[in-house]
mmCIF file of C-alpha atoms in Angstrom:
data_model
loop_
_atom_site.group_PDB
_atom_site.id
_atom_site.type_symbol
_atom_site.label_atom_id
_atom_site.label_comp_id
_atom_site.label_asym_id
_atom_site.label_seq_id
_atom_site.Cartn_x
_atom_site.Cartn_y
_atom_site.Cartn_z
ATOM 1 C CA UNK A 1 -68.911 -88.885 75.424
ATOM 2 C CA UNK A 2 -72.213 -88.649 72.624
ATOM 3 C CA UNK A 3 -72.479 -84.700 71.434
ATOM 4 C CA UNK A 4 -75.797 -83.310 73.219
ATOM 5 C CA UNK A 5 -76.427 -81.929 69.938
ATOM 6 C CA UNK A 6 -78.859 -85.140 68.927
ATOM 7 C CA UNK A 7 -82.615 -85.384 69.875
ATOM 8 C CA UNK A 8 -84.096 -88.150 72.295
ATOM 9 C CA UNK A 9 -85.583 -91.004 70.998
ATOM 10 C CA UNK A 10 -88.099 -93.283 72.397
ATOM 11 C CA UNK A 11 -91.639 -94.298 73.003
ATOM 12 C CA UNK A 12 -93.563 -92.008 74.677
ATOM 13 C CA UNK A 13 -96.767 -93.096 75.984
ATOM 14 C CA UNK A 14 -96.734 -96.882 76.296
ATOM 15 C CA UNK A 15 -99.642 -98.962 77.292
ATOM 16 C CA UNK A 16 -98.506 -100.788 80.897
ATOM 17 C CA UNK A 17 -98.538 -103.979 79.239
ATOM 18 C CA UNK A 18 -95.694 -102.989 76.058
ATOM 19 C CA UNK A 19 -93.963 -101.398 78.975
ATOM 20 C CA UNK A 20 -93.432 -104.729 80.886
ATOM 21 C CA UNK A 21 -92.634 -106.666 78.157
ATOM 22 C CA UNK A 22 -89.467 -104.217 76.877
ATOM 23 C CA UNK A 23 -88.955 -103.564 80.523
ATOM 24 C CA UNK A 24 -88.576 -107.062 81.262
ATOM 25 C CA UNK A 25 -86.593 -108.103 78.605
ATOM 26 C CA UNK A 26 -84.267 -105.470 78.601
ATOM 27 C CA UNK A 27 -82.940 -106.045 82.380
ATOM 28 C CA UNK A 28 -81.627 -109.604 81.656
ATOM 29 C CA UNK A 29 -77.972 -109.199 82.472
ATOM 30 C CA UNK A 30 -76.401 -109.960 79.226
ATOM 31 C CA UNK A 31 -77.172 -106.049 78.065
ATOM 32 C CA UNK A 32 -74.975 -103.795 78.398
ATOM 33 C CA UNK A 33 -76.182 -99.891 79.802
ATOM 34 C CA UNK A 34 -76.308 -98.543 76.673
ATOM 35 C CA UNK A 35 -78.237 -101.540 74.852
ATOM 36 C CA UNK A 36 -80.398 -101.427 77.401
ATOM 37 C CA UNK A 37 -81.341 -97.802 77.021
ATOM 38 C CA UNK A 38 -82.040 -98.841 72.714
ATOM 39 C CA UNK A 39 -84.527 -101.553 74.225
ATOM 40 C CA UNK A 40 -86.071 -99.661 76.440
ATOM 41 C CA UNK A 41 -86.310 -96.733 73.795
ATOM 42 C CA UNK A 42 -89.186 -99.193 71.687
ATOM 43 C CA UNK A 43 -91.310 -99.782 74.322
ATOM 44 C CA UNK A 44 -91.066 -97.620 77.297
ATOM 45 C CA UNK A 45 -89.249 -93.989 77.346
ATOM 46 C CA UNK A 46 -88.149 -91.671 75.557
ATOM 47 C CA UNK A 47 -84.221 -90.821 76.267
ATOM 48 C CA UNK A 48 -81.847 -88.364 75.004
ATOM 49 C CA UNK A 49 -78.002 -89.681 73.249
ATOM 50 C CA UNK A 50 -75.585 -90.856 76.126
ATOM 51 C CA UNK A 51 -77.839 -91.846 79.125
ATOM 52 C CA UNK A 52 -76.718 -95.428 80.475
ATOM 53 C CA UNK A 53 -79.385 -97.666 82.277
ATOM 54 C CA UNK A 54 -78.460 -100.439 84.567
ATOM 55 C CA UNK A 55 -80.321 -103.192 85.542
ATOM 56 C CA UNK A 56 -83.205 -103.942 88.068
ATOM 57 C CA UNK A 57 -84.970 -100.892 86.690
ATOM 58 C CA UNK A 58 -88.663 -100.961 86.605
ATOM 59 C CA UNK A 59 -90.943 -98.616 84.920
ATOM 60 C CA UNK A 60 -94.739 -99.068 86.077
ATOM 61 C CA UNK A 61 -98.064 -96.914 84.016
ATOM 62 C CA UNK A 62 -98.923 -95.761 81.066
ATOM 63 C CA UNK A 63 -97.695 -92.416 81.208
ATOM 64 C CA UNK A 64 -94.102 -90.707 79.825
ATOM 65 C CA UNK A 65 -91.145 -90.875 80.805
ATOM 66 C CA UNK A 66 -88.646 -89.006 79.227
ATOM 67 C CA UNK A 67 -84.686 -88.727 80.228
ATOM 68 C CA UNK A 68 -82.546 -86.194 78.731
ATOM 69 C CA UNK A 69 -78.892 -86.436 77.248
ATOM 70 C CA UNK A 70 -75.780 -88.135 79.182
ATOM 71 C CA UNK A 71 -78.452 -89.387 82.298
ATOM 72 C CA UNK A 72 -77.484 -92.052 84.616
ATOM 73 C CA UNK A 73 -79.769 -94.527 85.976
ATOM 74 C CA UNK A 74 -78.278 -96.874 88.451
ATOM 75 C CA UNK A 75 -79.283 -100.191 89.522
ATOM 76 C CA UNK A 76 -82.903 -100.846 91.038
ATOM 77 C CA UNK A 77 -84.605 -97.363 90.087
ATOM 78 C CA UNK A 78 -88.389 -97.263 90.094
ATOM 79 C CA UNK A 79 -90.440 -95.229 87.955
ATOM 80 C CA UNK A 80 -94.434 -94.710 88.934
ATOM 81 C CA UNK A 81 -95.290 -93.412 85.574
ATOM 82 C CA UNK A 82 -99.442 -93.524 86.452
ATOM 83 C CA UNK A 83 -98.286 -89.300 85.487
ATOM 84 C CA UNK A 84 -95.693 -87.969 83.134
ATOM 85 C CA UNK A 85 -91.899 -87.832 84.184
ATOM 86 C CA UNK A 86 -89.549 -85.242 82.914
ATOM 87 C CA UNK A 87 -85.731 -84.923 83.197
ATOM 88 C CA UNK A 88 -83.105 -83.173 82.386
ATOM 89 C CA UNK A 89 -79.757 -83.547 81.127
ATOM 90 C CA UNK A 90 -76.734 -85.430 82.875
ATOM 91 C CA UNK A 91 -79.279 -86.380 85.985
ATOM 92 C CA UNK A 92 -77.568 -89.326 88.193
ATOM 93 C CA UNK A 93 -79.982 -91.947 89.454
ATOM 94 C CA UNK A 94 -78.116 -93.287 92.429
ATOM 95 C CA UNK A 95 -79.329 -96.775 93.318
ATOM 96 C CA UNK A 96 -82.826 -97.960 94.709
ATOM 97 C CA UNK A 97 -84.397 -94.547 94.116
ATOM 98 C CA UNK A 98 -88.082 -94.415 93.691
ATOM 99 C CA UNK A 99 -89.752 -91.353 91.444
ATOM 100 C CA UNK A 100 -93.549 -91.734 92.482
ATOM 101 C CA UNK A 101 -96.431 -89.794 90.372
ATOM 102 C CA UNK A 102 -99.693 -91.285 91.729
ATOM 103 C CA UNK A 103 -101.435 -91.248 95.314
ATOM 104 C CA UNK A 104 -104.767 -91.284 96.718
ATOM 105 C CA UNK A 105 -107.089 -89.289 97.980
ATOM 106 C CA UNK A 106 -107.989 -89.070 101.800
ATOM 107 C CA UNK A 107 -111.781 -87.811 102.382
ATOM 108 C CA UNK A 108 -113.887 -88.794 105.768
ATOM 109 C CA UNK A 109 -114.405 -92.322 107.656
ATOM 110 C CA UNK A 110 -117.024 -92.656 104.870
ATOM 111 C CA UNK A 111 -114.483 -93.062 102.269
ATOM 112 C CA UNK A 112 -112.982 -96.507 100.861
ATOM 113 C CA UNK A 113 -109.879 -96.001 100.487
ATOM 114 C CA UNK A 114 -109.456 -99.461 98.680
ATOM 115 C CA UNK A 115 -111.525 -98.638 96.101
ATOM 116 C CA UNK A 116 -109.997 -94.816 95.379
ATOM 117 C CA UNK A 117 -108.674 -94.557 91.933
ATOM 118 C CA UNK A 118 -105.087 -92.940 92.098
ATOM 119 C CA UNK A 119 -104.449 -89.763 91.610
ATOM 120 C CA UNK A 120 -102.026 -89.161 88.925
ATOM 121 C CA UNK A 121 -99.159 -85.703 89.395
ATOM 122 C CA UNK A 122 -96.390 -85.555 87.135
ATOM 123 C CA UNK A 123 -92.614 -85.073 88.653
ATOM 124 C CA UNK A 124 -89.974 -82.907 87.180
ATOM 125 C CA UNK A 125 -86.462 -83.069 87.923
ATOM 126 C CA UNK A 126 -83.997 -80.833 86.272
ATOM 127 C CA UNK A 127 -80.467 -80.824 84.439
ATOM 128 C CA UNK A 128 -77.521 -82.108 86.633
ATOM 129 C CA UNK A 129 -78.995 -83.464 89.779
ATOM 130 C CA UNK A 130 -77.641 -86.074 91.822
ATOM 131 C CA UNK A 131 -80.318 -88.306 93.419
ATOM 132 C CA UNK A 132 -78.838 -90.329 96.069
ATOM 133 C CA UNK A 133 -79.202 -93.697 97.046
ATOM 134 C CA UNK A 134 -83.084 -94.623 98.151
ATOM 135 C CA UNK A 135 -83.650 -91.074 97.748
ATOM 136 C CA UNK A 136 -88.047 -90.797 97.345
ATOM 137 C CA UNK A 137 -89.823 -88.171 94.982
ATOM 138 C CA UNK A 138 -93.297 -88.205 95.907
ATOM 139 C CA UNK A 139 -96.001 -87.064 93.372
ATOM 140 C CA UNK A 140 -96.170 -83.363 91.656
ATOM 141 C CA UNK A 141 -92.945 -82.542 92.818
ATOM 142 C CA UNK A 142 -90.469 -80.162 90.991
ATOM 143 C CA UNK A 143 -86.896 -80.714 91.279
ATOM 144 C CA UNK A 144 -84.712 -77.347 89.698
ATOM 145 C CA UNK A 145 -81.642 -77.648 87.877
ATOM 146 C CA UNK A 146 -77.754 -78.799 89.655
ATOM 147 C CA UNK A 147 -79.802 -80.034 92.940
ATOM 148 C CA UNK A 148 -78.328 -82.647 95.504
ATOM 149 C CA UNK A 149 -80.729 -85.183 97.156
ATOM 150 C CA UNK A 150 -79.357 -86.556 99.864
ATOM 151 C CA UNK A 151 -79.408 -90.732 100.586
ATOM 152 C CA UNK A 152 -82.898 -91.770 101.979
ATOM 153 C CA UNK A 153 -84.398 -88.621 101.537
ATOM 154 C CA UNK A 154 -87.990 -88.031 100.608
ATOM 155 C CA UNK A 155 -88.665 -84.808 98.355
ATOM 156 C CA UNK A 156 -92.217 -83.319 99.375
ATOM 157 C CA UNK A 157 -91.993 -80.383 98.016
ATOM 158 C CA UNK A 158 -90.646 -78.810 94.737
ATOM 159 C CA UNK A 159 -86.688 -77.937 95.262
ATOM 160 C CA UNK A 160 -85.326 -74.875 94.517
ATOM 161 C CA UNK A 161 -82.167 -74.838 91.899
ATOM 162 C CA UNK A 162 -78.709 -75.490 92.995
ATOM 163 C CA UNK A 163 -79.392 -76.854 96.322
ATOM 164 C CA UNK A 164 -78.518 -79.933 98.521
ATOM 165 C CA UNK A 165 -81.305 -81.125 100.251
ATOM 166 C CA UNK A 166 -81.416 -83.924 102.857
ATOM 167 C CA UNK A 167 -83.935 -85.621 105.491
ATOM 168 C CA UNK A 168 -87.567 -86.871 106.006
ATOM 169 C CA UNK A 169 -89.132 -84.803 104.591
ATOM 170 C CA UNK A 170 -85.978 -82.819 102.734
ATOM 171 C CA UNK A 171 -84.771 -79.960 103.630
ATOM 172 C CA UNK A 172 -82.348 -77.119 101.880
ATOM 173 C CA UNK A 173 -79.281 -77.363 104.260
ATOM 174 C CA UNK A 174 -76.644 -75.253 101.720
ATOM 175 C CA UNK A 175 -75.757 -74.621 98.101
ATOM 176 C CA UNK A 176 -74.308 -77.530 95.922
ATOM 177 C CA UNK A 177 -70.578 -76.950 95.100
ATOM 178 C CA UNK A 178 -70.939 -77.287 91.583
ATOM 179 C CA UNK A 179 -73.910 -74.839 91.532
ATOM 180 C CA UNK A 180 -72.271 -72.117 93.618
ATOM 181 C CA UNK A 181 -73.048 -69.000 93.051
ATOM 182 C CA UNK A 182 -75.452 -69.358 89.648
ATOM 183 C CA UNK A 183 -78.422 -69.363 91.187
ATOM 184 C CA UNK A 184 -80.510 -66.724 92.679
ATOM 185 C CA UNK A 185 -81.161 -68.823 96.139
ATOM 186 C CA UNK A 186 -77.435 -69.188 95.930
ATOM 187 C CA UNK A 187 -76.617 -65.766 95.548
ATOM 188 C CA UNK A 188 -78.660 -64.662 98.463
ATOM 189 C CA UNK A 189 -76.961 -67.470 100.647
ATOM 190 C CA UNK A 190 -73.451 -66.126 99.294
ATOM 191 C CA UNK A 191 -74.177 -62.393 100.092
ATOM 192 C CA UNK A 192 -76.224 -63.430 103.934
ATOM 193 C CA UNK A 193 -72.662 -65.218 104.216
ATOM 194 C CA UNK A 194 -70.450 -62.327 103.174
ATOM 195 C CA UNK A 195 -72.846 -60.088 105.543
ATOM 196 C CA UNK A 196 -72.320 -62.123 108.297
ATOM 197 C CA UNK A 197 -68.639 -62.378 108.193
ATOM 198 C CA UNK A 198 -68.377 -58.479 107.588
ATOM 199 C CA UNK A 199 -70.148 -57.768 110.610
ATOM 200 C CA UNK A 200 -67.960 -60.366 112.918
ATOM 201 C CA UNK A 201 -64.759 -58.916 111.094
ATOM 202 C CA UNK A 202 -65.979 -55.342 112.639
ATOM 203 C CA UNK A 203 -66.793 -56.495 116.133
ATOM 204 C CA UNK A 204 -63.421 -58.151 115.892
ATOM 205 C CA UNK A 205 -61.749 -54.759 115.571
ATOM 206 C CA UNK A 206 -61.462 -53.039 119.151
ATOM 207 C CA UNK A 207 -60.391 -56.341 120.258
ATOM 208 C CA UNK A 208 -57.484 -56.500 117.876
ATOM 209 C CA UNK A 209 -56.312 -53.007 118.334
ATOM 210 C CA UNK A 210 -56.213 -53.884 122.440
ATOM 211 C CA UNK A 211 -54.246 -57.024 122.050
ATOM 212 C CA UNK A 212 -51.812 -55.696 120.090
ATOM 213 C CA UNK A 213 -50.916 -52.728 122.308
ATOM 214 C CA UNK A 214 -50.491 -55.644 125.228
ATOM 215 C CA UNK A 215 -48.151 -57.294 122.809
ATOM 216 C CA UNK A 216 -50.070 -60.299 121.962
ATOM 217 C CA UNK A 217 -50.799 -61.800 118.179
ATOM 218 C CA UNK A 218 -54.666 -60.535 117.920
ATOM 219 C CA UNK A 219 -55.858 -63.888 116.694
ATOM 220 C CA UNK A 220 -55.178 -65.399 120.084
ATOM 221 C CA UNK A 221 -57.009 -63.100 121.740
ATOM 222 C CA UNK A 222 -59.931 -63.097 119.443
ATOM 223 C CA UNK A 223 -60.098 -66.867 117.623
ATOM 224 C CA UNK A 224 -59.890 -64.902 114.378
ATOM 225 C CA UNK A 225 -57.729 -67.098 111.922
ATOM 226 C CA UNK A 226 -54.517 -65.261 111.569
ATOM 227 C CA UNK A 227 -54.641 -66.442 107.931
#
């Protein structure tokens, strides 16, 4: 594994055309993931020491994208760079997913919508997240650190740090194992948890003391786990 220590090193801003060109020419299959990343470094991101790319990415607009240390990109990823895109380190790109920066706007019947110019917000997605496969960021979204994004889910809103978050459009369903307990969302989840099994332990109680005076093991008679 490459020391995080180094810098990233790349092209920032890239007109769309230099983009296409290195973008092109470095998914022909004879690269390897880490050549791959030094061609696409000259013409169309910036990226930090150890982040593999596979191919079948595609990197659209002439704003930056920039991938921390030790990132995965998997095959088929599609970055809408009409805005800046910023991520973290060790951030897993699982295949087909689409990071989107650009939209239009919606006014009255008046408006031509054809002729709208896009809308460019920039995306941020954190240290350690796990996008899953066909998993959607749409534009101006802000994904915190050691997040989970559940297969064919589409991120509308920013995502709160150390979270797994799934659906259409995603939802926080519970803390990420490998975040558990560092984050402040996860720390209130922890203590609503230990809360909630305090108070069931202490309803529990009377029903205990009555079945063992009849004899009986008390987690028969109240579907407490004995253990």
């Amino acid at each position: 594994m490459t020391p995080r220590g180094r810098s990233k090193e790349g092209i920032g801003m890239a007109t769309p055309r230099r983009r296409a060109v290195f973008n092109g020419f470095a998914n022909l299959p004879v690269f390897t993931p880490e050549q791959r990343t030094w061609i696409l470094r000259h013409g169309a991101l910036v990226a930090g020491a150890g982040t593999r790319i596979e191919p079948g990415v595609s990197i659209r607009g002439g704003a930056t994208l920039t991938l921390g240390q030790e990132c995965f990109v998997n095959n088929d990823v599609y970055f809408d760079c009409d805005g800046d895109v910023t991520v973290g380190d060790a951030t897993l790109f699982a295949v087909g997913v689409t990071v989107l920066t650009s939209d239009h706007e919606l006014r009255g019947p008046e408006w031509d919508l054809a002729y709208s110019p896009p809308i460019a917000r920039p995306v941020t997605i954190g240290s350690q997240v796990w996008l899953g496969a066909r998993a959607i960021v749409m534009p101006g979204v802000v994904i915190g650190d050691e997040c989970v994004i559940g297969a064919g889910s589409v991120v509308t809103r920013d995502c709160a740090p150390g979270g797994v978050y799934v659906g259409s459009p995603a939802r926080r369903i519970r803390e990420a194992p490998h975040a558990a307990g560092r984050t402040e969302a996860g720390r209130s989840e922890a203590g609503r948890s230990e809360a909630g099994q305090s108070e069931k332990a202490a309803s529990a109680l009377p029903l205990r003391r009555s079945a063992a005076g009849a004899g009986h093991h008390p987690a028969a008679a109240t579907g407490v786990d004995a253990a």
